[in-house]
Coordinates of N, CA and C in Angstrom, one line a residue:
X49 N -76.5 -61.0 -150.8 CA -76.5 -59.6 -151.0 C -76.0 -58.9 -149.9
X50 N -76.4 -59.5 -148.6 CA -75.7 -58.7 -147.3 C -74.4 -59.1 -147.4
X51 N -73.8 -60.5 -147.6 CA -72.6 -60.8 -147.7 C -71.5 -60.2 -148.8
X52 N -72.3 -60.0 -149.9 CA -71.3 -59.5 -150.9 C -71.3 -57.9 -151.0
X53 N -72.3 -57.2 -150.3 CA -72.1 -55.7 -150.2 C -72.8 -55.1 -151.4
X54 N -73.7 -56.0 -152.2 CA -74.6 -55.5 -153.1 C -76.0 -54.6 -152.1
X55 N -76.1 -55.2 -151.1 CA -77.1 -54.4 -150.3 C -76.4 -53.8 -149.1
X56 N -75.7 -52.7 -149.3 CA -74.9 -52.0 -148.5 C -75.9 -51.0 -147.5
X57 N -75.3 -50.9 -146.1 CA -76.1 -50.0 -145.1 C -76.3 -48.8 -145.7
X58 N -77.4 -48.1 -145.5 CA -78.4 -48.4 -144.7 C -79.5 -49.5 -145.4
X59 N -79.4 -49.7 -146.5 CA -80.2 -50.5 -147.3 C -80.7 -51.9 -146.4
X60 N -81.7 -52.3 -146.8 CA -82.3 -53.4 -146.0 C -82.7 -54.4 -147.1
X61 N -83.1 -55.7 -146.7 CA -83.8 -56.6 -147.5 C -85.1 -57.1 -146.8
X62 N -86.2 -57.4 -147.6 CA -87.5 -57.8 -147.3 C -87.6 -59.0 -147.9
X63 N -87.9 -60.1 -147.4 CA -88.2 -61.3 -147.8 C -89.7 -61.8 -147.3
X64 N -90.8 -62.0 -148.1 CA -91.9 -62.5 -147.8 C -92.4 -63.6 -148.4
X65 N -92.9 -64.6 -147.3 CA -93.2 -65.9 -147.7 C -94.6 -66.2 -147.6
X66 N -95.2 -67.2 -147.7 CA -96.4 -67.8 -147.6 C -96.7 -68.3 -146.2
X67 N -95.8 -69.1 -145.6 CA -95.8 -69.8 -144.2 C -94.8 -69.2 -143.3
X68 N -95.3 -69.3 -142.1 CA -94.6 -68.8 -141.0 C -93.2 -69.7 -141.0
X69 N -93.3 -71.0 -140.8 CA -91.9 -71.6 -140.9 C -91.0 -71.2 -142.0
X70 N -91.4 -70.9 -143.3 CA -90.6 -70.6 -144.2 C -90.1 -69.0 -143.8
X71 N -90.8 -68.2 -143.5 CA -90.2 -67.0 -143.0 C -89.1 -67.1 -141.9
X72 N -89.5 -68.0 -141.1 CA -88.6 -68.2 -139.7 C -87.3 -68.7 -140.5
X73 N -87.2 -70.0 -141.3 CA -86.0 -70.5 -141.8 C -85.2 -69.5 -142.5
X74 N -85.8 -68.7 -143.4 CA -85.1 -67.6 -144.1 C -84.4 -66.7 -143.2
X75 N -85.1 -66.2 -142.1 CA -84.4 -65.5 -141.0 C -83.4 -66.0 -140.3
X76 N -83.5 -67.6 -140.0 CA -82.5 -68.4 -139.2 C -81.4 -68.6 -140.1
X77 N -81.4 -68.7 -141.4 CA -80.3 -68.8 -142.4 C -79.4 -67.6 -142.4
X78 N -80.0 -66.4 -142.4 CA -79.5 -65.1 -142.6 C -78.5 -64.9 -141.2
X79 N -79.2 -65.3 -140.1 CA -78.5 -65.0 -138.8 C -77.0 -65.9 -138.9
X80 N -77.2 -67.2 -139.3 CA -76.2 -68.2 -139.3 C -75.2 -67.7 -140.2
X81 N -75.4 -67.1 -141.3 CA -74.4 -66.7 -142.3 C -73.8 -65.2 -142.2
X82 N -74.5 -64.5 -141.6 CA -74.1 -63.2 -141.5 C -73.8 -62.5 -140.2
X83 N -73.1 -61.5 -140.2 CA -72.6 -60.9 -139.1 C -73.9 -60.2 -138.5
X84 N -73.9 -60.1 -137.3 CA -75.2 -59.5 -136.6 C -75.6 -58.2 -137.1
X85 N -74.7 -57.2 -137.3 CA -75.1 -56.0 -137.8 C -75.8 -56.1 -139.3
X86 N -75.2 -57.0 -140.0 CA -75.8 -57.3 -141.4 C -77.2 -57.9 -141.2
X87 N -77.4 -59.0 -140.4 CA -78.5 -59.6 -140.4 C -79.6 -58.8 -139.6
X88 N -79.3 -57.9 -138.9 CA -80.5 -56.9 -138.5 C -81.2 -56.0 -139.7
X89 N -80.4 -56.2 -140.8 CA -81.0 -55.5 -142.0 C -81.8 -56.2 -142.9
X90 N -82.0 -57.5 -142.1 CA -82.8 -58.4 -143.1 C -84.1 -58.6 -142.4
X91 N -85.3 -58.5 -143.0 CA -86.7 -58.7 -142.5 C -87.4 -59.6 -143.1
X92 N -87.6 -60.8 -142.4 CA -88.6 -62.0 -143.0 C -90.0 -61.9 -142.6
X93 N -91.0 -62.0 -143.3 CA -92.3 -61.9 -142.9 C -93.2 -62.8 -143.6
X94 N -94.4 -63.3 -143.2 CA -95.3 -63.6 -144.0 C -96.0 -62.8 -144.9
X95 N -96.7 -63.0 -145.8 CA -97.5 -61.9 -146.5 C -98.5 -61.1 -145.4
X96 N -99.4 -62.1 -144.8 CA -100.2 -61.7 -143.8 C -99.6 -60.8 -142.8
X97 N -98.3 -61.3 -142.2 CA -97.7 -60.4 -141.1 C -97.1 -59.0 -141.6
X98 N -96.7 -59.1 -142.9 CA -96.4 -57.7 -143.5 C -97.4 -56.8 -143.8
X99 N -98.5 -57.4 -144.2 CA -99.7 -56.8 -144.6 C -100.2 -55.9 -143.3
X100 N -100.2 -56.7 -142.2 CA -100.7 -56.2 -141.0 C -99.7 -55.0 -140.5
X101 N -98.2 -55.4 -140.6 CA -97.4 -54.3 -140.2 C -97.6 -52.9 -140.9
X102 N -97.8 -53.1 -142.1 CA -98.3 -51.8 -143.0 C -99.4 -51.1 -142.3
X103 N -100.6 -51.8 -142.0 CA -101.7 -51.3 -141.4 C -101.5 -50.7 -140.2
X104 N -100.6 -51.4 -139.2 CA -100.2 -50.9 -138.0 C -99.5 -49.4 -138.3
X105 N -98.6 -49.5 -139.1 CA -97.7 -48.3 -139.1 C -98.2 -47.1 -140.0
X106 N -99.2 -47.5 -140.8 CA -99.8 -46.4 -141.4 C -101.3 -46.1 -141.0
X107 N -101.9 -46.8 -139.8 CA -103.0 -46.8 -139.5 C -103.7 -45.3 -139.4
X108 N -102.9 -44.5 -139.1 CA -103.5 -43.0 -138.9 C -103.7 -42.3 -140.3
X109 N -103.0 -42.6 -141.4 CA -103.4 -42.4 -142.8 C -104.6 -43.0 -143.5
X110 N -104.9 -43.8 -142.9 CA -106.2 -44.6 -143.5 C -107.4 -43.8 -143.2
X111 N -108.2 -43.7 -144.4 CA -109.4 -43.0 -144.3 C -110.1 -43.2 -143.0
X112 N -110.7 -42.2 -142.2 CA -111.4 -42.8 -140.9 C -112.6 -43.7 -141.0
X113 N -113.2 -43.6 -142.3 CA -114.3 -44.8 -142.4 C -113.7 -46.1 -142.9
X114 N -112.6 -46.1 -143.2 CA -111.8 -47.6 -143.4 C -110.8 -47.9 -142.2
X115 N -110.6 -47.1 -141.4 CA -109.6 -47.3 -140.6 C -110.1 -48.4 -139.5
X116 N -109.3 -49.3 -139.2 CA -109.7 -50.2 -138.2 C -109.2 -49.7 -136.8
X117 N -109.9 -50.0 -135.6 CA -109.8 -49.6 -134.3 C -108.4 -49.9 -133.8
X118 N -108.0 -49.1 -132.9 CA -106.4 -49.4 -132.5 C -106.4 -50.7 -131.8
X119 N -107.5 -51.5 -131.4 CA -107.1 -52.8 -130.7 C -107.7 -53.9 -131.7
X120 N -107.5 -53.7 -133.0 CA -108.2 -54.5 -134.0 C -107.2 -55.9 -134.0
X121 N -107.7 -57.0 -134.3 CA -107.3 -58.2 -134.4 C -107.4 -58.8 -135.8
X122 N -106.5 -59.8 -136.2 CA -106.7 -60.3 -137.4 C -107.1 -61.7 -137.0
X123 N -108.2 -62.2 -137.6 CA -108.4 -63.7 -137.3 C -108.7 -64.5 -138.6
X124 N -108.7 -65.9 -138.4 CA -108.8 -66.6 -139.6 C -110.1 -66.9 -139.7
X125 N -110.9 -66.6 -140.7 CA -112.1 -66.9 -141.2 C -112.4 -68.2 -141.2
X126 N -113.6 -68.8 -140.7 CA -114.0 -70.3 -140.6 C -114.5 -70.6 -142.2
X127 N -114.9 -71.9 -142.4 CA -115.5 -72.3 -143.6 C -116.9 -71.5 -143.9
X128 N -117.6 -71.3 -142.7 CA -118.7 -71.0 -142.7 C -118.6 -69.4 -143.3
X129 N -117.6 -68.6 -142.5 CA -117.5 -67.1 -143.0 C -117.2 -67.2 -144.6
X130 N -116.5 -68.2 -145.2 CA -116.0 -67.9 -146.5 C -117.5 -68.3 -147.3
X131 N -118.3 -69.3 -146.9 CA -119.5 -69.7 -147.6 C -120.3 -68.6 -147.8
X132 N -120.8 -68.0 -146.3 CA -121.5 -66.9 -146.3 C -120.8 -65.7 -147.3
X133 N -119.7 -65.2 -147.3 CA -119.2 -64.3 -148.2 C -119.4 -64.5 -149.5
X134 N -119.1 -65.8 -150.1 CA -119.3 -66.2 -151.4 C -120.9 -66.1 -151.8
X135 N -121.7 -66.7 -150.7 CA -123.0 -66.5 -151.2 C -123.4 -65.2 -151.2
X136 N -122.9 -64.3 -150.3 CA -123.3 -62.8 -150.3 C -123.0 -62.2 -151.6
X137 N -121.8 -62.4 -152.1 CA -121.2 -61.7 -153.3 C -121.5 -62.6 -154.6
X138 N -122.2 -63.6 -154.4 CA -122.7 -64.4 -155.6 C -121.5 -65.0 -156.5
X139 N -120.3 -65.5 -155.9 CA -119.2 -65.9 -156.3 C -119.4 -67.1 -157.0
X140 N -120.5 -67.9 -156.2 CA -120.8 -69.5 -157.0 C -121.2 -69.3 -158.2
X141 N -122.0 -68.2 -158.5 CA -122.6 -68.1 -160.0 C -121.6 -67.9 -160.9
X142 N -120.6 -67.1 -160.5 CA -119.5 -66.8 -161.4 C -118.7 -67.9 -161.7
X143 N -118.4 -68.8 -161.0 CA -117.5 -70.1 -161.0 C -118.6 -71.2 -161.8
X144 N -119.7 -71.0 -161.9 CA -120.6 -71.9 -162.8 C -120.5 -71.6 -163.8
X145 N -120.0 -70.5 -164.5 CA -119.9 -70.1 -165.7 C -118.4 -70.8 -166.5
X146 N -118.7 -71.0 -167.8 CA -117.8 -71.9 -168.7 C -116.2 -71.6 -168.3
X147 N -115.6 -70.6 -168.4 CA -114.4 -70.3 -168.2 C -114.1 -70.5 -166.7
X148 N -114.9 -70.1 -165.9 CA -114.8 -69.9 -164.5 C -114.8 -71.4 -164.0
X149 N -115.2 -72.2 -164.6 CA -114.9 -73.7 -164.1 C -113.6 -74.0 -164.3
X150 N -113.0 -73.8 -165.3 CA -111.7 -74.3 -165.4 C -110.7 -73.5 -164.7
X151 N -111.1 -72.0 -164.4 CA -110.2 -71.3 -163.6 C -110.4 -71.7 -162.1
X152 N -111.5 -71.8 -161.7 CA -111.6 -72.4 -160.2 C -111.2 -73.7 -160.2
X153 N -111.0 -74.8 -161.1 CA -110.5 -75.9 -160.9 C -111.7 -76.7 -160.4
X154 N -112.8 -76.6 -160.9 CA -114.2 -77.2 -160.6 C -113.7 -78.7 -160.7
X155 N -114.3 -79.5 -159.5 CA -114.0 -80.9 -159.4 C -115.3 -81.7 -159.3
X156 N -116.3 -81.3 -158.6 CA -117.6 -82.0 -158.6 C -118.6 -80.9 -158.5
X157 N -120.0 -81.4 -158.4 CA -121.2 -80.4 -158.3 C -121.0 -79.6 -156.9
X158 N -120.6 -78.2 -157.1 CA -120.5 -77.2 -156.1 C -119.3 -77.4 -155.3
X159 N -118.2 -78.3 -156.0 CA -117.1 -78.3 -155.1 C -115.8 -77.6 -156.0
X160 N -114.9 -76.6 -155.3 CA -113.8 -76.0 -156.0 C -112.7 -76.2 -155.3
X161 N -111.5 -76.1 -156.1 CA -110.2 -76.0 -155.6 C -109.5 -74.8 -155.9
X162 N -108.4 -74.5 -155.5 CA -107.6 -73.3 -156.0 C -107.7 -72.3 -155.0
X163 N -108.1 -71.1 -155.3 CA -108.2 -69.9 -154.6 C -108.9 -69.9 -153.5
X164 N -110.2 -70.6 -153.5 CA -111.0 -71.1 -152.5 C -110.9 -72.5 -151.9
X165 N -109.9 -73.0 -151.8 CA -109.8 -74.4 -151.6 C -110.5 -74.9 -150.4
X166 N -111.2 -75.9 -150.8 CA -111.9 -76.8 -149.8 C -113.5 -75.9 -149.4
X167 N -113.7 -75.1 -150.1 CA -115.1 -74.6 -150.1 C -116.0 -74.9 -150.8
X168 N -117.3 -75.5 -150.4 CA -118.4 -75.9 -151.1 C -119.6 -74.7 -151.2
X169 N -120.1 -74.8 -152.5 CA -121.4 -73.9 -152.7 C -122.5 -74.5 -151.7
X170 N -123.5 -73.6 -151.5 CA -124.5 -74.0 -150.8 C -125.6 -75.0 -151.5
X171 N -125.2 -75.1 -153.0 CA -126.0 -76.1 -153.8 C -125.6 -77.4 -153.6
X172 N -124.6 -77.6 -153.0 CA -123.9 -79.0 -153.0 C -124.5 -79.7 -151.9

């Protein structure tokens, strides 16, 4: 799109991927194949990095009671954090109901794969 002119200046292209290495490979390919002025109009992020960039950019517009402090950090929760969250919000009970077992990919007693990959309920 950059090379053919479909995405003419000042338009930009945003590529979003799940993994950092995929985002970097996309950006590297564009740099290799396009002129520098065109490559500068290509942004490649992971979902997490893009979401953080939105919070950083529009932080002042977030209602005060929901706004993170200026020095906030994004951290990866531990397995224990996930377990506590699920227990607090009673997600385990939801997954034990009929269609929830299929949707969550229930493998064994209290063990689920899919959206909460690798998390076990406290009952296991």
